[in-house]
CSV table of C-alpha atoms and ligand atoms in Angstrom, one decimal:
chain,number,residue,atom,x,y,z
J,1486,UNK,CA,0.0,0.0,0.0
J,1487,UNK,CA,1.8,3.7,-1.1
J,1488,UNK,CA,2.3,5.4,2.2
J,1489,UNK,CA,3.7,8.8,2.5
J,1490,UNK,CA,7.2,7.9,0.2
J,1491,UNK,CA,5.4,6.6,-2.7
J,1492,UNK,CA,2.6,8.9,-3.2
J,1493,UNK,CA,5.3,11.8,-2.9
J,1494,UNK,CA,7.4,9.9,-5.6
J,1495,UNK,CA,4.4,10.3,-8.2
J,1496,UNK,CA,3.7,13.9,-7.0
J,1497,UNK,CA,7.2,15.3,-7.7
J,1498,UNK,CA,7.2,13.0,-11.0
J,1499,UNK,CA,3.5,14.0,-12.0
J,1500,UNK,CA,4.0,18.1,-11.3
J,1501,UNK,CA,7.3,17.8,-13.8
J,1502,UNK,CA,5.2,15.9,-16.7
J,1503,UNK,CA,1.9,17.2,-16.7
J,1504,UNK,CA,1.3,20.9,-14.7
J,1505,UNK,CA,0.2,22.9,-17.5
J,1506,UNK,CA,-1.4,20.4,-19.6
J,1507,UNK,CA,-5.0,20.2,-19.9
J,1508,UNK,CA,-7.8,17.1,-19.6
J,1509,UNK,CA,-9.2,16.2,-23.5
J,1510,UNK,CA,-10.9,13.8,-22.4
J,1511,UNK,CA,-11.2,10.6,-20.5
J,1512,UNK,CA,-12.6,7.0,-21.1
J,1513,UNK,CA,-13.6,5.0,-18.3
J,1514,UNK,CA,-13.5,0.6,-17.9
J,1515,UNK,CA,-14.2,0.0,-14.5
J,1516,UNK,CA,-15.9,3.2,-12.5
J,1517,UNK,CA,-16.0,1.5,-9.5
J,1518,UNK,CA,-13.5,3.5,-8.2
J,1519,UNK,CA,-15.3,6.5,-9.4
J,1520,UNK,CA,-17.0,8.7,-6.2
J,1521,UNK,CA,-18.7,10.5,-7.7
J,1522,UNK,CA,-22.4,11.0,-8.5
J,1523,UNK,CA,-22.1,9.6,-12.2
J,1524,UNK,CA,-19.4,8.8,-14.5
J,1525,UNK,CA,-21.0,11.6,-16.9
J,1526,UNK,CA,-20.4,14.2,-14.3
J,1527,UNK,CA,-16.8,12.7,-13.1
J,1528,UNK,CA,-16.1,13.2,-16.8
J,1529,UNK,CA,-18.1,16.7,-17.2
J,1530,UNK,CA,-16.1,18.0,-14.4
J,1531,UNK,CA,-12.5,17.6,-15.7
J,1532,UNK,CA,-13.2,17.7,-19.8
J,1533,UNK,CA,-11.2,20.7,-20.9
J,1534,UNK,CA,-9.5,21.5,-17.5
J,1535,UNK,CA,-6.4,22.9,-17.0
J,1536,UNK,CA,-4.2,20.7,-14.5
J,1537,UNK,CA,-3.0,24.1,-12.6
J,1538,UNK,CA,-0.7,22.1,-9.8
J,1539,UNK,CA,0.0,18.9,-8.7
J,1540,UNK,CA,0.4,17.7,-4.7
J,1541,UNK,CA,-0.3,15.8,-1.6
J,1542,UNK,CA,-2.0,15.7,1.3
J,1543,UNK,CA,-1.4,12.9,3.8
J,1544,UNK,CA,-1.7,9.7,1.0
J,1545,UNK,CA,-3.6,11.7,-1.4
J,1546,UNK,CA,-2.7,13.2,-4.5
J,1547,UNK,CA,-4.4,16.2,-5.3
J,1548,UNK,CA,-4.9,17.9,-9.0
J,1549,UNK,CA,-5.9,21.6,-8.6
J,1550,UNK,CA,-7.6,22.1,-12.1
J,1551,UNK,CA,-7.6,25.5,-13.5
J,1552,UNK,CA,-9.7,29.0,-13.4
J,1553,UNK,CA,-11.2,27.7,-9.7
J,1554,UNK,CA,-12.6,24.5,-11.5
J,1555,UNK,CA,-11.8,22.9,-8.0
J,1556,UNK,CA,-9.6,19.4,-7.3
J,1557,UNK,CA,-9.1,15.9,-8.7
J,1558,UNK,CA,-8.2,13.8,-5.8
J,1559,UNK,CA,-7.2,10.3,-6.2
J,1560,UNK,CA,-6.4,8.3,-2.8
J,1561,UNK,CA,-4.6,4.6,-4.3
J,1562,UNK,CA,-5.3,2.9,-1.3
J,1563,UNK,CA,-4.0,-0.8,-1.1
J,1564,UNK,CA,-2.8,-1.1,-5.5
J,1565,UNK,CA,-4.1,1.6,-6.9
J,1566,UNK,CA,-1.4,3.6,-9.5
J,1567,UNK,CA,-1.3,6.8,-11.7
J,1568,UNK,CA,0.9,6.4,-14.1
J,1569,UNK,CA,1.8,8.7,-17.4
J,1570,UNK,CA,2.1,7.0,-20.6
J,1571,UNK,CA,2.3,7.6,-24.1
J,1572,UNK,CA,0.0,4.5,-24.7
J,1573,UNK,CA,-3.7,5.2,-24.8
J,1574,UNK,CA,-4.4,1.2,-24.4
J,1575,UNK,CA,-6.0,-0.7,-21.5
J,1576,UNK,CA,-3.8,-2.5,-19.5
J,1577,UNK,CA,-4.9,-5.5,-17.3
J,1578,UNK,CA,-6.0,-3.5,-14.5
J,1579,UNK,CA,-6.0,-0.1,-15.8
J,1580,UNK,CA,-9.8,1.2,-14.6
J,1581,UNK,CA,-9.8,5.3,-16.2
J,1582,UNK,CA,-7.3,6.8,-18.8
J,1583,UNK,CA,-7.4,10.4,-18.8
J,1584,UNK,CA,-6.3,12.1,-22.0
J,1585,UNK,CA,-3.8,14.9,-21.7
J,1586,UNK,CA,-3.1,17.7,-24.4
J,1587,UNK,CA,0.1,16.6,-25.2
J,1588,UNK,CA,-1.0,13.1,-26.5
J,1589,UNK,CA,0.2,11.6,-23.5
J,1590,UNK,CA,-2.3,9.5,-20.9
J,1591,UNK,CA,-2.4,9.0,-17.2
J,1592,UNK,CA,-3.8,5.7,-16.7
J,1593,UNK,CA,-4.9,4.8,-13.2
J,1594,UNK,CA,-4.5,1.3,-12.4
J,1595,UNK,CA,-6.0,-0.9,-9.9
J,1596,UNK,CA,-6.1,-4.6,-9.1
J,1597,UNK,CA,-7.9,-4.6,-6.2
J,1598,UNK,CA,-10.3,-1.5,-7.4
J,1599,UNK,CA,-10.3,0.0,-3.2
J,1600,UNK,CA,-9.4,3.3,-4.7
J,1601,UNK,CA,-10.9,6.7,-5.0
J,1602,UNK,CA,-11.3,9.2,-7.4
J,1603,UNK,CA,-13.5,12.5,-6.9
J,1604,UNK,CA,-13.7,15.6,-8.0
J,1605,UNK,CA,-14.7,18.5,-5.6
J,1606,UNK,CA,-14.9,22.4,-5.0
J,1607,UNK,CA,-13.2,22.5,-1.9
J,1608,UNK,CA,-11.0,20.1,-0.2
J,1609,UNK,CA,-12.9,20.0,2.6
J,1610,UNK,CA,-15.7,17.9,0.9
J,1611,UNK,CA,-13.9,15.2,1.6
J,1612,UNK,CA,-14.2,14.1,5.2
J,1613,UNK,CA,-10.4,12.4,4.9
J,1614,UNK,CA,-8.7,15.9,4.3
J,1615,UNK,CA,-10.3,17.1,7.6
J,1616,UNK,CA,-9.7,14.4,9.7
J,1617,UNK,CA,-6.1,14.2,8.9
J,1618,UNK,CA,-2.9,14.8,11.4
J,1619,UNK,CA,0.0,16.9,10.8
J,1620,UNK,CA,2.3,16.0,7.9
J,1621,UNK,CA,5.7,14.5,9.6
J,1622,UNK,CA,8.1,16.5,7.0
J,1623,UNK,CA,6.3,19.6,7.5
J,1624,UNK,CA,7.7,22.5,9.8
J,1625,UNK,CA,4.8,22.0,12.7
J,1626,UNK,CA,5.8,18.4,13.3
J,1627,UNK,CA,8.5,19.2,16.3
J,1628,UNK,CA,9.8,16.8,19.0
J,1629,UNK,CA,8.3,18.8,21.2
J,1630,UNK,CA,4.8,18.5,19.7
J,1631,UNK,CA,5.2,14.5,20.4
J,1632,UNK,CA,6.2,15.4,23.7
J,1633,UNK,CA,2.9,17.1,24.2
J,1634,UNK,CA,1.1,15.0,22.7
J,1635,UNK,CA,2.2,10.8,23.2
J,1636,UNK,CA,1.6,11.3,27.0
J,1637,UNK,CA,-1.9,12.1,26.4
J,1638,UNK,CA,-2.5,8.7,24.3
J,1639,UNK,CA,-4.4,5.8,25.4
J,1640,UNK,CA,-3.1,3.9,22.9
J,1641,UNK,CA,0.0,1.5,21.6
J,1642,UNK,CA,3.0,3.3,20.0
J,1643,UNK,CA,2.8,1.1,16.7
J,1644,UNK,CA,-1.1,1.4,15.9
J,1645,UNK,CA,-0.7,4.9,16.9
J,1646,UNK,CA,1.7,5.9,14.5
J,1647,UNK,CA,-0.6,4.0,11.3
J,1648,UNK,CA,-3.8,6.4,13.0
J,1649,UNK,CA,-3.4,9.2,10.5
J,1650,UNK,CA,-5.4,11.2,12.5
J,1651,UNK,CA,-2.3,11.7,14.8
J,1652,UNK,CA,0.0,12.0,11.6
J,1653,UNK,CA,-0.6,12.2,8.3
J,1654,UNK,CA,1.3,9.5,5.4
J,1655,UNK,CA,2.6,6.7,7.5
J,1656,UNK,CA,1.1,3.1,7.3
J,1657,UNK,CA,2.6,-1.0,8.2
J,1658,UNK,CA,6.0,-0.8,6.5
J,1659,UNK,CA,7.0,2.5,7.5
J,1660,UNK,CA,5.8,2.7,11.0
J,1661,UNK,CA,7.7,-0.6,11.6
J,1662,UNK,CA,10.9,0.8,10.2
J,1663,UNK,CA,11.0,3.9,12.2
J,1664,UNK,CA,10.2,2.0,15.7
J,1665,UNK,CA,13.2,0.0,14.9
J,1666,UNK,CA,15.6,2.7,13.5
J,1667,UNK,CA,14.6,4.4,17.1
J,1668,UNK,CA,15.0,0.7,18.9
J,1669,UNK,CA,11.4,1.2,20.4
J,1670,UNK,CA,9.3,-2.3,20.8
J,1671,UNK,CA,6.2,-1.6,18.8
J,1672,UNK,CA,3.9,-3.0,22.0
J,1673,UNK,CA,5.1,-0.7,24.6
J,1674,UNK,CA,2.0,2.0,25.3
J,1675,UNK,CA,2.9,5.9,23.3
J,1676,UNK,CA,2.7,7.3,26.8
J,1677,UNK,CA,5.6,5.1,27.9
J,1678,UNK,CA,8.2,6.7,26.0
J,1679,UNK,CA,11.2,8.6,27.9
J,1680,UNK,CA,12.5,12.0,26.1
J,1681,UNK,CA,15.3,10.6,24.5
J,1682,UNK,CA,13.1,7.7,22.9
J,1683,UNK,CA,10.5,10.5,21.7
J,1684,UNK,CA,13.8,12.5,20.2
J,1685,UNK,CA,15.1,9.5,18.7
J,1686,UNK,CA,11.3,8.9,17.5
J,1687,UNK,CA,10.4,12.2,15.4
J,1688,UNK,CA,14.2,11.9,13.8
J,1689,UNK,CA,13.4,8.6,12.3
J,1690,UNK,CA,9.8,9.6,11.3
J,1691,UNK,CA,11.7,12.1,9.1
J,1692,UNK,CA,14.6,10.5,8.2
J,1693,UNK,CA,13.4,7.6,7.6
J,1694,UNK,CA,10.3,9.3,5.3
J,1695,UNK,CA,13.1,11.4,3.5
J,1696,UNK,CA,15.6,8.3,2.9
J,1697,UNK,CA,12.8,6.4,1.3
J,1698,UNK,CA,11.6,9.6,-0.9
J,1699,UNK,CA,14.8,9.9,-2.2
J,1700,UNK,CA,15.3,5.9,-3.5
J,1701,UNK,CA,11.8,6.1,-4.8
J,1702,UNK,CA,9.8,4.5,-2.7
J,1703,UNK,CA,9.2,0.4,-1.6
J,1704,UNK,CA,7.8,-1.9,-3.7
J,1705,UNK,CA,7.0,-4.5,-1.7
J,1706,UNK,CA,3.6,-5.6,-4.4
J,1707,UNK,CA,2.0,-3.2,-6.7
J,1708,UNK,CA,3.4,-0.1,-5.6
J,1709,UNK,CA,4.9,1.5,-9.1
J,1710,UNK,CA,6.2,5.3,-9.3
J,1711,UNK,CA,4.5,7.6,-12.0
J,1712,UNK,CA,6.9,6.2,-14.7
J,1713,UNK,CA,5.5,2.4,-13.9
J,1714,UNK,CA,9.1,1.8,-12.1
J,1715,UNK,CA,9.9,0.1,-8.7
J,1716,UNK,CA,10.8,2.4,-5.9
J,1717,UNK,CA,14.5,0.9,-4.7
J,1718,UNK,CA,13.9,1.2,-0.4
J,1719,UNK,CA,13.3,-2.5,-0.6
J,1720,UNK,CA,16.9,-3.4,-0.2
J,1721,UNK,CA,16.6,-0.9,2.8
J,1722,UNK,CA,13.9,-2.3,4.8
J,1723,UNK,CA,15.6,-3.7,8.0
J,1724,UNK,CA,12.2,-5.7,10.0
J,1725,UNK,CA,9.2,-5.1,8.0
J,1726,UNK,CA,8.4,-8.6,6.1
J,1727,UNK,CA,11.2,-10.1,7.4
J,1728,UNK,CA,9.7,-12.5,9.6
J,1729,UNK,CA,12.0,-15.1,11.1
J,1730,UNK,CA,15.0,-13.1,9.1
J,1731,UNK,CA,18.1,-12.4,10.7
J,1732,UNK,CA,17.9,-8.8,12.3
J,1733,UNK,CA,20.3,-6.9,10.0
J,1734,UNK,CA,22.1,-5.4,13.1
J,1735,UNK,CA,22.5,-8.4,15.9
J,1736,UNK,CA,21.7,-11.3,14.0
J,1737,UNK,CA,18.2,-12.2,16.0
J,1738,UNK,CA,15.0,-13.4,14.1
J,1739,UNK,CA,13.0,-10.9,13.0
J,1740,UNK,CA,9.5,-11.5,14.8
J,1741,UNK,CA,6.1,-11.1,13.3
J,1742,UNK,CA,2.7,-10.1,15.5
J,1743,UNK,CA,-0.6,-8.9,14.9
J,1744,UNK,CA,-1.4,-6.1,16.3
J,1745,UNK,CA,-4.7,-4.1,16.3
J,1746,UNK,CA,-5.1,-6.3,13.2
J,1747,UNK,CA,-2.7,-5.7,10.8
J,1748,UNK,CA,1.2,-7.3,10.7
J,1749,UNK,CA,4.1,-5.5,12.8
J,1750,UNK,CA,7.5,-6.9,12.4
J,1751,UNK,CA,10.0,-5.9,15.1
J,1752,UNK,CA,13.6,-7.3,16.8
J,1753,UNK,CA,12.7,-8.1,20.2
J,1754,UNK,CA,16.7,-8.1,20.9
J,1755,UNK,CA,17.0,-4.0,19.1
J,1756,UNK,CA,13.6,-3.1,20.5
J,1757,UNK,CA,13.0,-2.7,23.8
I,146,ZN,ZN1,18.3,-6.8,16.2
């Protein structure tokens, strides 16, 4: 699933290749991930727009269309892809292609078909964009903001960390890297944490997020950059799907546990 890394990856690769292009037209195969009120008025909505700027939000990407024509946001979830092509042919899982003015495409693919794309006036149409937490490589995210804030938690430090309420962008393989980069056992409670483990903490939520921008994201399945390429962190990841691995730093199996329902993959000798 593209966390914060991988959707950023398309962002900076979509803005280059297609800010200042405009929409001709789309054709639409599956429109199940379409949430909108009709495909006719998905399709109304972005004919003959202007793609103005291209960024994200969290694990969204957002398309600001021209002259106050509002915002094209597409959320991948689990396999969804945006990729820009020069072919205009349907690939296996390829649900829109949207024509661009340049004879290019962006195809959006999706195997599993849990994405969504919408187009809205305001950003704030979409409950997600409201609901979200700071964005780790922003500014505002400080040490001493998880200071303030993990004491006050009721929670577990792992499941907090995927809650994007709290912050925005990180999901599984992420959040397990970072706890091990900051040698922090993914069970202990967030209020737990001493000073130096929150320190340690924020540094690896943004160096590890800014390391994995800058190989391109993981492709662990279907995760593909805006090219259709493979991200290169793989040969990075040090716990997450590694189970009973050797711990790339002391050599101890890597352990596998569900947690709060989903898979976290931690060093019981590193984390503590
Ligand atoms: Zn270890």
């Amino acid at each position: 699933m593209p966390e914060l890394p991988e959707v950023e990856t398309i962002v900076r690769d979509l803005s280059k290749k297609a800010t200042g292009l405009t929409i001709t037209g789309l054709r639409t195969r599956d429109g199940r991930v379409i949430r909108q009120k009709s495909i006719s008025q998905f399709s109304r909505r972005l004919k003959d727009r202007s793609i103005e700027s291209i960024s994200r939000r969290g694990k969204a990407i957002i398309i600001q269309l021209g002259e106050g024509h509002g915002f094209l946001v597409v959320q991948l979830m689990m396999t969804g892809q945006l990729i820009y092509s020069a072919s205009g042919t349907f690939g296996r899982d390829t649900k829109v292609i949207f024509k661009l003015s340049n004879g290019a495409c962006l195809h959006y693919n999706d195997y599993r078909t849990f994405g969504r794309l919408q187009v809205v006036r305001e950003l704030k149409e979409i409950p997600y964009f409201g609901r979200l937490g700071p964005e780790p490589l922003e500014n505002d995210f400080t040490a001493a903001w998880l200071r303030k804030e993990l004491p006050k938690r009721r929670t577990l430090i792992k499941p907090l960390l995927l809650n994007y309420t709290f912050v925005a962008g990180i999901g599984n393989i992420y959040a397990s890297e970072i706890l091990f980069a900051s040698r922090i056992d993914p069970r202990r409670p967030a209020a737990s944490l001493g000073r130096a483990e929150i320190t340690a903490l924020h540094r690896n939520i943004r160096g590890i997020l800014k390391k994995a921008i800058h190989f391109r994201g993981t492709s662990m399945n279907t995760y593909r950059d805006a090219a259709g390429e493979k991200g290169r962190f793989l040969a990075r990841i040090h716990v997450y799907g590694r189970e009973n691995e050797q711990c790339r730093s002391c050599r101890a199996r890597v352990v596998r546990e569900f947690q709060a329902g989903r898979s976290t993959f931690y060093c019981p000798h590193c984390q503590r």
